[in-house]
PDB file of C-alpha atoms and ligand atoms in Angstrom:
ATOM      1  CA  UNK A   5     111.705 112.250  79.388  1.00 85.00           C
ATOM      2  CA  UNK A   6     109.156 109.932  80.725  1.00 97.00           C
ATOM      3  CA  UNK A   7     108.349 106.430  78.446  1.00 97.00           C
ATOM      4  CA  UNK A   8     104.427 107.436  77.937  1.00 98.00           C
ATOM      5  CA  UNK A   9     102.020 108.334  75.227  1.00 98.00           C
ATOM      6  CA  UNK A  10     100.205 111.256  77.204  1.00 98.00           C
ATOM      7  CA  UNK A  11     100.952 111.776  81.402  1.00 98.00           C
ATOM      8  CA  UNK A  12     104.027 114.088  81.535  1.00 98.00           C
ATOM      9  CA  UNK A  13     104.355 114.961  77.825  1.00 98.00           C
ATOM     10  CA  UNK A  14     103.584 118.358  80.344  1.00 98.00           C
ATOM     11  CA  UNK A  15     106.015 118.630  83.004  1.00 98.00           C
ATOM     12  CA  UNK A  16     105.798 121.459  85.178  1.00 98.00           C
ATOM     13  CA  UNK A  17     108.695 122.010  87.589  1.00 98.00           C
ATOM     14  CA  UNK A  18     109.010 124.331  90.654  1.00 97.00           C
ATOM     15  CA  UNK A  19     111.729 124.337  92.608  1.00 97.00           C
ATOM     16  CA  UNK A  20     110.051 124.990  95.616  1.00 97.00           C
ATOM     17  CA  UNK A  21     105.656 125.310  96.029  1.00 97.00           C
ATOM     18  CA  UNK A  22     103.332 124.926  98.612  1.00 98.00           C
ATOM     19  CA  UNK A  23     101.514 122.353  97.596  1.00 98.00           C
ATOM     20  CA  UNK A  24     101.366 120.865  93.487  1.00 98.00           C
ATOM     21  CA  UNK A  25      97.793 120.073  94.087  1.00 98.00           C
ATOM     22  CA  UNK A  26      96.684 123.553  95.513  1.00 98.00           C
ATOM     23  CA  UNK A  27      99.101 124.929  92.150  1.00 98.00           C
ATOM     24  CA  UNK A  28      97.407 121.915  89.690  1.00 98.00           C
ATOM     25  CA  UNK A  29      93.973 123.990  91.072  1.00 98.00           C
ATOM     26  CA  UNK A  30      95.094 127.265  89.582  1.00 97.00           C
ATOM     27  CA  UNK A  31      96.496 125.581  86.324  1.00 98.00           C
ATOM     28  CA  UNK A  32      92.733 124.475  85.263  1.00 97.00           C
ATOM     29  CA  UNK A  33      92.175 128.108  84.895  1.00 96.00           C
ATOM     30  CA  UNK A  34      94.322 127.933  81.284  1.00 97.00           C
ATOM     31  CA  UNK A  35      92.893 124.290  80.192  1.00 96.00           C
ATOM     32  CA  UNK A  36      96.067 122.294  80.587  1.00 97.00           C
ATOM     33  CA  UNK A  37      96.860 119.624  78.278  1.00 98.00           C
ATOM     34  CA  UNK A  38      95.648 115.877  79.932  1.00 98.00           C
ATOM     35  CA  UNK A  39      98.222 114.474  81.610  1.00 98.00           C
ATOM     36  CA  UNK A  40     100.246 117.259  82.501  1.00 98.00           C
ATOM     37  CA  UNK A  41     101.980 116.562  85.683  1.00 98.00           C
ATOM     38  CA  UNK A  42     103.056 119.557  88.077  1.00 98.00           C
ATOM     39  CA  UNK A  43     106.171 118.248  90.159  1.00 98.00           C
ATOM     40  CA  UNK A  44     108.659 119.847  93.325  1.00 98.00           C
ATOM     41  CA  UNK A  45     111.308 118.872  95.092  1.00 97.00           C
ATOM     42  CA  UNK A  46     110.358 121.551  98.113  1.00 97.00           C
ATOM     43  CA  UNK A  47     106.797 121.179  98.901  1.00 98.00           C
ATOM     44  CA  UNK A  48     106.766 123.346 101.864  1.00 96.00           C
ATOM     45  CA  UNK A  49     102.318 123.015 102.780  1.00 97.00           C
ATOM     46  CA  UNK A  50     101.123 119.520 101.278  1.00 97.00           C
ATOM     47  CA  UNK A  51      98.176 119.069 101.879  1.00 98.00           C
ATOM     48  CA  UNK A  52      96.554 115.355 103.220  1.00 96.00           C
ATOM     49  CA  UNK A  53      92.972 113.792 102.957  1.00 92.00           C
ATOM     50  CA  UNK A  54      90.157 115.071 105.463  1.00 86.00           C
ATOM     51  CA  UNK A  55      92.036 118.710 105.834  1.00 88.00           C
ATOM     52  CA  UNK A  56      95.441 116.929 107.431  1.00 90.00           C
ATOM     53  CA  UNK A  57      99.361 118.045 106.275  1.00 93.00           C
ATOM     54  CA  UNK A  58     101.217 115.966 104.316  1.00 96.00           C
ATOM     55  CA  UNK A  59     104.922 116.186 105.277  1.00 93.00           C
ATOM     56  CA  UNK A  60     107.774 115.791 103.205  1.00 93.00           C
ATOM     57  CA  UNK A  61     111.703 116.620 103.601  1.00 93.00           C
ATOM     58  CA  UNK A  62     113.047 118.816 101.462  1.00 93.00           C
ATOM     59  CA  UNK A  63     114.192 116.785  97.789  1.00 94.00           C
ATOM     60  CA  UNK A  64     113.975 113.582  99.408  1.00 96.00           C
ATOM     61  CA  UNK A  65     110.637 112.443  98.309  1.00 97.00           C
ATOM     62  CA  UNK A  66     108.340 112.599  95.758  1.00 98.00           C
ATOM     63  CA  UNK A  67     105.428 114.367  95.561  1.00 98.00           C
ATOM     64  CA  UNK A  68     103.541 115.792  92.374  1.00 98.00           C
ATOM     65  CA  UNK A  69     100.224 115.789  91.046  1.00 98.00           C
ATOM     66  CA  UNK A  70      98.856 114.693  87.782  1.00 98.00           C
ATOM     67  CA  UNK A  71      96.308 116.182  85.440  1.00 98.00           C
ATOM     68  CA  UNK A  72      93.175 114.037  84.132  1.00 98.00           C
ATOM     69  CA  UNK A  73      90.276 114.492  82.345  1.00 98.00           C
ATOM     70  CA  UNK A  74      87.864 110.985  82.960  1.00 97.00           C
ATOM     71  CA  UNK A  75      84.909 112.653  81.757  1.00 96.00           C
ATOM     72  CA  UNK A  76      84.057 109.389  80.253  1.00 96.00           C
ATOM     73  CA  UNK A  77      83.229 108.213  84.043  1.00 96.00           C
ATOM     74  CA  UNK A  78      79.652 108.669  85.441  1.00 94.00           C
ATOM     75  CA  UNK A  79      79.917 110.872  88.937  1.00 93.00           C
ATOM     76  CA  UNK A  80      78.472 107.951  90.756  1.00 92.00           C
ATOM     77  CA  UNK A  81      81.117 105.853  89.551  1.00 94.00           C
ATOM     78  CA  UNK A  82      83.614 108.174  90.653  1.00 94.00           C
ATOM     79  CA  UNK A  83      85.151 106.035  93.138  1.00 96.00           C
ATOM     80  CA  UNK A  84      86.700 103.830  90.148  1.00 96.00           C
ATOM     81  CA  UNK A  85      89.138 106.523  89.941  1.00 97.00           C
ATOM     82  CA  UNK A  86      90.165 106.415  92.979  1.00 97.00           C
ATOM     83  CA  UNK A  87      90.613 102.211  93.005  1.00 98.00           C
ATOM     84  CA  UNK A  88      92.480 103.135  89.595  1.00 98.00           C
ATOM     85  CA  UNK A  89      95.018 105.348  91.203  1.00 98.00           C
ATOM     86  CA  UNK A  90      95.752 103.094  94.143  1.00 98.00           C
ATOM     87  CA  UNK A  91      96.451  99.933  91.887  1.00 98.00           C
ATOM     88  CA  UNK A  92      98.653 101.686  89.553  1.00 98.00           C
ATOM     89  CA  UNK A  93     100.490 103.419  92.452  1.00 98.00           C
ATOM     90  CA  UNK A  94     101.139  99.754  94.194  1.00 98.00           C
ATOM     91  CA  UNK A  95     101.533  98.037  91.278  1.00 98.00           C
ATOM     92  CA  UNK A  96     104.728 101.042  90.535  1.00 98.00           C
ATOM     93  CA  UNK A  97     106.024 100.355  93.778  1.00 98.00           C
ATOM     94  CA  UNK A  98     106.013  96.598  93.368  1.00 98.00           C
ATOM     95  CA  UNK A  99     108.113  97.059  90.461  1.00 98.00           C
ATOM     96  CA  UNK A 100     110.361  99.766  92.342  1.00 98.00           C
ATOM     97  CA  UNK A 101     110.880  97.578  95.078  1.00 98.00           C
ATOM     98  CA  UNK A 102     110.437  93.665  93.811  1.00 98.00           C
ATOM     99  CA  UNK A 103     110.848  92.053  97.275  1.00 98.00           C
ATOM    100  CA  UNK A 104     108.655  95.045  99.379  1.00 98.00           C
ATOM    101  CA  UNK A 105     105.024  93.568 100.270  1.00 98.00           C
ATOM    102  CA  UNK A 106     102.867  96.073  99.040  1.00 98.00           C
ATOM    103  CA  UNK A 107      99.227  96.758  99.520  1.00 98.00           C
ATOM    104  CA  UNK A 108      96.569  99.020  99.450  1.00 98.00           C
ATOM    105  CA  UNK A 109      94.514 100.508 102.827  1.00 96.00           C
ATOM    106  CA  UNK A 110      91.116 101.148 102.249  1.00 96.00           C
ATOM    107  CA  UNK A 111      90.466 104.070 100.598  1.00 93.00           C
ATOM    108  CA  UNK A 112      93.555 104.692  99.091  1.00 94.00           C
ATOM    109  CA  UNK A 113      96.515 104.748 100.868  1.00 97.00           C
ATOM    110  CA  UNK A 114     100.227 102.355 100.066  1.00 98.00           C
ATOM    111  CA  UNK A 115     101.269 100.506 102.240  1.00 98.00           C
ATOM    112  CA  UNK A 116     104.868  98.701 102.596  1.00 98.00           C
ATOM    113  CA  UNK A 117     105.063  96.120 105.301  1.00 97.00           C
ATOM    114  CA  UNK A 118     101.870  97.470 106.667  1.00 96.00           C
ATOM    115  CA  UNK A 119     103.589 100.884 107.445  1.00 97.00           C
ATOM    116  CA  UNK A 120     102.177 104.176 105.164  1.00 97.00           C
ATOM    117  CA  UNK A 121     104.606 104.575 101.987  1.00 98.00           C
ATOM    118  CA  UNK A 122     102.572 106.866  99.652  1.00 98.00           C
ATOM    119  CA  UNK A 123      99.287 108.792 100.289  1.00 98.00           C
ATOM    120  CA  UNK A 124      96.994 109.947  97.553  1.00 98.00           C
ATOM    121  CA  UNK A 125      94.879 113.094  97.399  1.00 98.00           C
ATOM    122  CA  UNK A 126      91.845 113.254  94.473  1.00 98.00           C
ATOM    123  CA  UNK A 127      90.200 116.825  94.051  1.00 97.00           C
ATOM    124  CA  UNK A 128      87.415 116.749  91.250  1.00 96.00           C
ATOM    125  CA  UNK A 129      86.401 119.629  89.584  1.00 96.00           C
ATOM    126  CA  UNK A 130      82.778 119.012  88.590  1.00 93.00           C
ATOM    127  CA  UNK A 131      80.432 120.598  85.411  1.00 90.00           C
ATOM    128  CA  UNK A 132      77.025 120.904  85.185  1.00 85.00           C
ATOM    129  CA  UNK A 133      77.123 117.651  83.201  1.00 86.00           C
ATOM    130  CA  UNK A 134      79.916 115.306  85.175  1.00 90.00           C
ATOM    131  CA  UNK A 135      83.274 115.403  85.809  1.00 95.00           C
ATOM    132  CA  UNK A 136      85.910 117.891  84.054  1.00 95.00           C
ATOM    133  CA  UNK A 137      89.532 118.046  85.793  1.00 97.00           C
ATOM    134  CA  UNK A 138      90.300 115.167  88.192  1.00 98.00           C
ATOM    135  CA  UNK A 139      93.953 116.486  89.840  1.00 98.00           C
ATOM    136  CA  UNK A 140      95.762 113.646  91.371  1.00 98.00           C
ATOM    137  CA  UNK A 141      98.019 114.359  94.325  1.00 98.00           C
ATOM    138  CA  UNK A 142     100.628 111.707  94.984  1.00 98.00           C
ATOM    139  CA  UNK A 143     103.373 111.847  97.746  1.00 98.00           C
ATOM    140  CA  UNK A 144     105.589 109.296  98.393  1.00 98.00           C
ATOM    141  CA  UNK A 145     108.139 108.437 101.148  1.00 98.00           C
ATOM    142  CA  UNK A 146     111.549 107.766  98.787  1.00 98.00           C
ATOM    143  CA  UNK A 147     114.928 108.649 100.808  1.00 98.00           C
ATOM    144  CA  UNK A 148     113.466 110.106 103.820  1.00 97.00           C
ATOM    145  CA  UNK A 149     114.646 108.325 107.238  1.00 97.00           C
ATOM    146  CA  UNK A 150     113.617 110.356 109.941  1.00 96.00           C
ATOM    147  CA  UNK A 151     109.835 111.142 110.036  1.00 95.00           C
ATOM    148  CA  UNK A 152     107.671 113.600 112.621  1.00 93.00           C
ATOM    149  CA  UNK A 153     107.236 112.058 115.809  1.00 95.00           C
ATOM    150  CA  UNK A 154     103.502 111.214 115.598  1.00 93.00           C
ATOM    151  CA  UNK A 155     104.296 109.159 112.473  1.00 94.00           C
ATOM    152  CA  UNK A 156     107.216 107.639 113.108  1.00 95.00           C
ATOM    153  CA  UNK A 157     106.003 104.318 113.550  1.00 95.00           C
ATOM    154  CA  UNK A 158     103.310 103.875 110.955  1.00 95.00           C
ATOM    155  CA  UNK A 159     105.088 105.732 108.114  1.00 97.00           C
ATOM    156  CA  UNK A 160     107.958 104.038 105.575  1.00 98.00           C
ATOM    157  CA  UNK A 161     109.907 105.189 102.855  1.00 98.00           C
ATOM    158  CA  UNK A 162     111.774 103.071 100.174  1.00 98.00           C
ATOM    159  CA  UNK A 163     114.701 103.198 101.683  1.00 98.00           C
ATOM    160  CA  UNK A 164     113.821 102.295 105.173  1.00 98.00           C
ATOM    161  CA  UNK A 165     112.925  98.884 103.775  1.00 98.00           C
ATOM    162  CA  UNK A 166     116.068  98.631 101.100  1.00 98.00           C
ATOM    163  CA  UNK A 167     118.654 100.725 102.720  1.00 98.00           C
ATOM    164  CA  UNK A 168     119.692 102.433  99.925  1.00 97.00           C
ATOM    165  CA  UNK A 169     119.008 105.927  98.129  1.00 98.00           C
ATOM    166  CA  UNK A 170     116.515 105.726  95.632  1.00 98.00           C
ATOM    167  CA  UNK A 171     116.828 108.715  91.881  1.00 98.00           C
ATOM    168  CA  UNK A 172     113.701 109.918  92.524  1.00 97.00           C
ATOM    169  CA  UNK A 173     112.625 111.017  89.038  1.00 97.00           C
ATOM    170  CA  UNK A 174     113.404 107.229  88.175  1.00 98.00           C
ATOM    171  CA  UNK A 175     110.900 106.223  90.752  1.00 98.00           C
ATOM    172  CA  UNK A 176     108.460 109.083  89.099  1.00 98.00           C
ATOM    173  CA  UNK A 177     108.915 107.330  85.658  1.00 98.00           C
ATOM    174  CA  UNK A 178     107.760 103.867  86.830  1.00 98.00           C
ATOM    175  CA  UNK A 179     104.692 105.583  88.662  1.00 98.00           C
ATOM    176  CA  UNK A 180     103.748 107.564  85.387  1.00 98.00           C
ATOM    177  CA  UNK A 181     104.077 105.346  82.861  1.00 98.00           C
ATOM    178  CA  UNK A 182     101.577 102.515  85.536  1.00 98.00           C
ATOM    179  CA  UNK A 183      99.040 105.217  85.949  1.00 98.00           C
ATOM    180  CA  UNK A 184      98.944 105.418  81.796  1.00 98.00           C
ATOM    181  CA  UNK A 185      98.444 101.731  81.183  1.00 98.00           C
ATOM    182  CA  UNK A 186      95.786 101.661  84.444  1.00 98.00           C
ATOM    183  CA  UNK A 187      94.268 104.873  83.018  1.00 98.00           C
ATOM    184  CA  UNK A 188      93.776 103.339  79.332  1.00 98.00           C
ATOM    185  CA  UNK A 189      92.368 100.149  80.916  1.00 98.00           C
ATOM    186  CA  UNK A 190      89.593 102.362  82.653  1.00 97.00           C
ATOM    187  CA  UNK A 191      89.011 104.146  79.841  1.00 97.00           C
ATOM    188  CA  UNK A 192      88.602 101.222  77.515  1.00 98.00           C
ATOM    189  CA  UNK A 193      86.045 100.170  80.309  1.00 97.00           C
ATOM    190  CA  UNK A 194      88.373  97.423  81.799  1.00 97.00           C
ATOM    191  CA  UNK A 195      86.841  97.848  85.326  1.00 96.00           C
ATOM    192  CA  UNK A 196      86.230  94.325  86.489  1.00 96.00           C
ATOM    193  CA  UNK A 197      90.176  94.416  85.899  1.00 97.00           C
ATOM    194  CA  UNK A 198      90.917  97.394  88.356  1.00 97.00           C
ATOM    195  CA  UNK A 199      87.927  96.152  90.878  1.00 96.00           C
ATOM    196  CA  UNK A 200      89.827  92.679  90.956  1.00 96.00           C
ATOM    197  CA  UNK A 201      93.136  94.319  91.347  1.00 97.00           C
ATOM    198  CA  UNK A 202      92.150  96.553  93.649  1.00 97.00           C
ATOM    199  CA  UNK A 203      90.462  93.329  95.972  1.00 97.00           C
ATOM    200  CA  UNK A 204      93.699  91.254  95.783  1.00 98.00           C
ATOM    201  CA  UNK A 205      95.821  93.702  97.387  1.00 98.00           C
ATOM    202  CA  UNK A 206      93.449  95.717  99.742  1.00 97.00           C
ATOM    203  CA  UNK A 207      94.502  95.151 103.296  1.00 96.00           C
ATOM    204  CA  UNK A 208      92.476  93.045 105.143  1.00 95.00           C
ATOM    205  CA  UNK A 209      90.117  92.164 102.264  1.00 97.00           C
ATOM    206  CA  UNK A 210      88.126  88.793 103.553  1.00 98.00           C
ATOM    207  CA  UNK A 211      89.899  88.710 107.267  1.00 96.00           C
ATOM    208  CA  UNK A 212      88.873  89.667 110.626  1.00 96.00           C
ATOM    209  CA  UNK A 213      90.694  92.552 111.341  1.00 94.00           C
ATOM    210  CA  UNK A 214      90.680  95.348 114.244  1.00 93.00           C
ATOM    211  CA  UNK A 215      89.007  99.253 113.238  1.00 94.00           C
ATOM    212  CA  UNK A 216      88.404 101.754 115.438  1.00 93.00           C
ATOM    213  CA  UNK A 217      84.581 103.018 115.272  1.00 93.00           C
ATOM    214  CA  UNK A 218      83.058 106.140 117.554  1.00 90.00           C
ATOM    215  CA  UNK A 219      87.249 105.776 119.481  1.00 90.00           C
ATOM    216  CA  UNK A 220      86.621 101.896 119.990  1.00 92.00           C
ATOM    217  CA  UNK A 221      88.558  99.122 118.882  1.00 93.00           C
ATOM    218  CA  UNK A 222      86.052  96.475 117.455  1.00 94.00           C
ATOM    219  CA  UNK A 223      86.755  93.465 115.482  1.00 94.00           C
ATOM    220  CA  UNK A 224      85.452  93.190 112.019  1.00 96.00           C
ATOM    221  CA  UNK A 225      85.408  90.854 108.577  1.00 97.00           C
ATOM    222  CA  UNK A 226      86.218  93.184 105.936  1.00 97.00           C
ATOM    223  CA  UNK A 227      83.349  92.009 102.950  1.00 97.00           C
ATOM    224  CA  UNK A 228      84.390  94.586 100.020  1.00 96.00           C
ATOM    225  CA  UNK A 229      84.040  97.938  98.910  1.00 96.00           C
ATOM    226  CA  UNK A 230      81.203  99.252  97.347  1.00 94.00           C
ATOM    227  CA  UNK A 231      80.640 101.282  94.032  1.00 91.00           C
ATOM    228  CA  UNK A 232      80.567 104.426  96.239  1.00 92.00           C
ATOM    229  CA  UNK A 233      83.820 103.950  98.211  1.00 95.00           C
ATOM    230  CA  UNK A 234      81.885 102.874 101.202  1.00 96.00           C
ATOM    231  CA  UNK A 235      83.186 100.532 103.198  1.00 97.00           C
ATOM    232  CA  UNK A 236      81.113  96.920 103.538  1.00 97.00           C
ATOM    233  CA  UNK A 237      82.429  95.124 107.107  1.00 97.00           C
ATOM    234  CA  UNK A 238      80.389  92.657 108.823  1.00 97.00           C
ATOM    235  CA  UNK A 239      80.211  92.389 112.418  1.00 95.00           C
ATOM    236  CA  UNK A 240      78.527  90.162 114.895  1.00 91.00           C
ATOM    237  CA  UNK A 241      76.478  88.916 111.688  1.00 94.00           C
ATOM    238  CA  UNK A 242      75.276  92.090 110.137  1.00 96.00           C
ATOM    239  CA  UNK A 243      76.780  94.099 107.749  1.00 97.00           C
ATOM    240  CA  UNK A 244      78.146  97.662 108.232  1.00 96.00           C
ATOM    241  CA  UNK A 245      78.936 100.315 105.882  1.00 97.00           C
ATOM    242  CA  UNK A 246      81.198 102.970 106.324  1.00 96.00           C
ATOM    243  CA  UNK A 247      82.653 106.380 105.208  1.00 94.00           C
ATOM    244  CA  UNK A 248      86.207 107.017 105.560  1.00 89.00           C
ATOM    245  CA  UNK A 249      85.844 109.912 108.091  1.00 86.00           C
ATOM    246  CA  UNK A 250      84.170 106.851 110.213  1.00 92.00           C
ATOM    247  CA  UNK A 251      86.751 104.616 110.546  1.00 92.00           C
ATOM    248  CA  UNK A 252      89.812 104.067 111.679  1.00 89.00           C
ATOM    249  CA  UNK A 253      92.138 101.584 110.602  1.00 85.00           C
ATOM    250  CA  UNK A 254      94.613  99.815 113.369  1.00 81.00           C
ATOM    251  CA  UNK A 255      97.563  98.433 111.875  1.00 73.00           C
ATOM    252  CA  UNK A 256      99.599  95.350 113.131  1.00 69.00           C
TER     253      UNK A 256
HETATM  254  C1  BTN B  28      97.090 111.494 102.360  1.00 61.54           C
HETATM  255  O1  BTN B  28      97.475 110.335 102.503  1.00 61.54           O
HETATM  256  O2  BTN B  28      96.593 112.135 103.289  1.00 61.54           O
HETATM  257  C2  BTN B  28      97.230 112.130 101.002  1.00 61.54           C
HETATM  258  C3  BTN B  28      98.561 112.778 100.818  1.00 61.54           C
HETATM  259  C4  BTN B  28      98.737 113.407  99.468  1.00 61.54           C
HETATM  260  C5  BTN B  28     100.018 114.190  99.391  1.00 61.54           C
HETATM  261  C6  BTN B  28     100.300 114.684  98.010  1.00 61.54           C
HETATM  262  S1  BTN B  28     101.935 115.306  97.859  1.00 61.54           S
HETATM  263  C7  BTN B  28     101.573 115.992  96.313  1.00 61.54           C
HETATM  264  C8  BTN B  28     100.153 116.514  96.351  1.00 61.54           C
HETATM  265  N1  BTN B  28     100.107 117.893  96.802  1.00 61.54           N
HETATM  266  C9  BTN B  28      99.537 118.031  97.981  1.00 61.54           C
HETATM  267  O3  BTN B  28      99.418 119.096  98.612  1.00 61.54           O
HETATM  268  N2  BTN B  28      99.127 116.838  98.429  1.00 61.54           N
HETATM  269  C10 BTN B  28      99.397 115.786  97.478  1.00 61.54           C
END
């Protein structure tokens, strides 16, 4: 079904769950197969980063979550993973929509004319030694027009932008067979190529932009990210670091 050597040789399909990365959780139990992908079209509790919901309408988005095993990545290094994911995600979407300006939000968010298309949820399961399951949650906004109220203006979906319907499976092919060839390139310790990637598309990377720290809105130069995920801003001539439950990020 999907054009890939490994991700969704497994395809597990519910027609209705809470959430695919609360089920991918229970899954690890009976050692699934890397790669295995658990998929709905009815996710009725998703769940977002820092504890929020992710909402989707019923079989008009995408939202699924895919089974790794980067055990070959040092738990300090974790973050790569994460940088991983959001390149291969935009870089999907780029070739989904050609003409759509796509780019990634510090940590790891998609965004499509600076509005929230796709959100990404990691959840490591951790060994004495490292790193055993990684489950990646990925929702994205396909054929949905009408969003909740208190995210009407800074979420998107694909066909907001194009104004037509979008075969979501299709959409879940493209996305699959990207986070293979990003995967491989991580594994075959390719970072500088995923750190570089990662930098050209990150929103606001090198330009003074506006965050909101401690509920303020303060103008910063946004240096990098560092190998922990941490934030590097500068600001009045001295740099800042930052965690992502710090922050907040003020689109235009
Ligand atoms: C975020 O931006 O807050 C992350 C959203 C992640 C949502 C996806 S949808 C599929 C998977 N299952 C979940 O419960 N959450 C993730």
């Amino acid at each position: 079904m999907f054009d890939t050597l490994f991700i969704g040789k497994n395809f597990v399909v519910y027609d209705e769950i809470p959430s695919t990365n609360s089920y991918a959780q229970q899954l690890l139990a009976e050692n699934p197969p890397e790669g295995t992908v658990v998929f709905t079209n009815r996710q009725t509790a998703g769940r977002g980063q820092a504890g929020s919901e992710w909402f989707s309408a019923e079989e008009k988005n995408l939202t699924f979550s895919l089974i790794l095993r980067p055990t070959f990545i040092p738990i300090d290094e974790l973050f790569l993973l994460s940088k991983m994911v959001a390149v291969a995600l935009r870089s999907a979407l780029q070739k989904v929509q050609e003409d759509g300006h796509f780019q990634i939000k510090w940590a790891n968010d998609i965004l499509l004319s600076h509005k929230k298309i796709a959100g990404i949820l990691i959840e490591n399961q951790l060994d004495g030694v490292g790193i055993s399951y990684s489950i990646i949650g990925i929702g994205i906004n396909v054929n949905q027009i009408h969003f909740p109220k208190d995210i009407a203006d800074t979420a998107i979906s694909l066909k907001q932008f194009s104004g037509k319907d979008f075969e979501v499976l299709s959409v879940l092919a493209i996305v699959l067979k990207e986070m293979e060839a990003f995967y491989l390139l991580l594994k075959e310790g390719k970072k500088n190529m995923i750190e570089s990637e990662y930098l050209q598309h990150l929103y606001g990377y090198q330009e003074d932009i506006y965050v909101e720290i401690a509920g303020e809105k303060q103008q910063v130069y946004v240096v990098g990210v560092e190998k922990s995920g941490r934030i590097a801003l500068m600001q009045g001539g001295k740099m800042r670091y930052f965690d992502i439950k710090e922050i907040k990020w003020t689109l235009p």
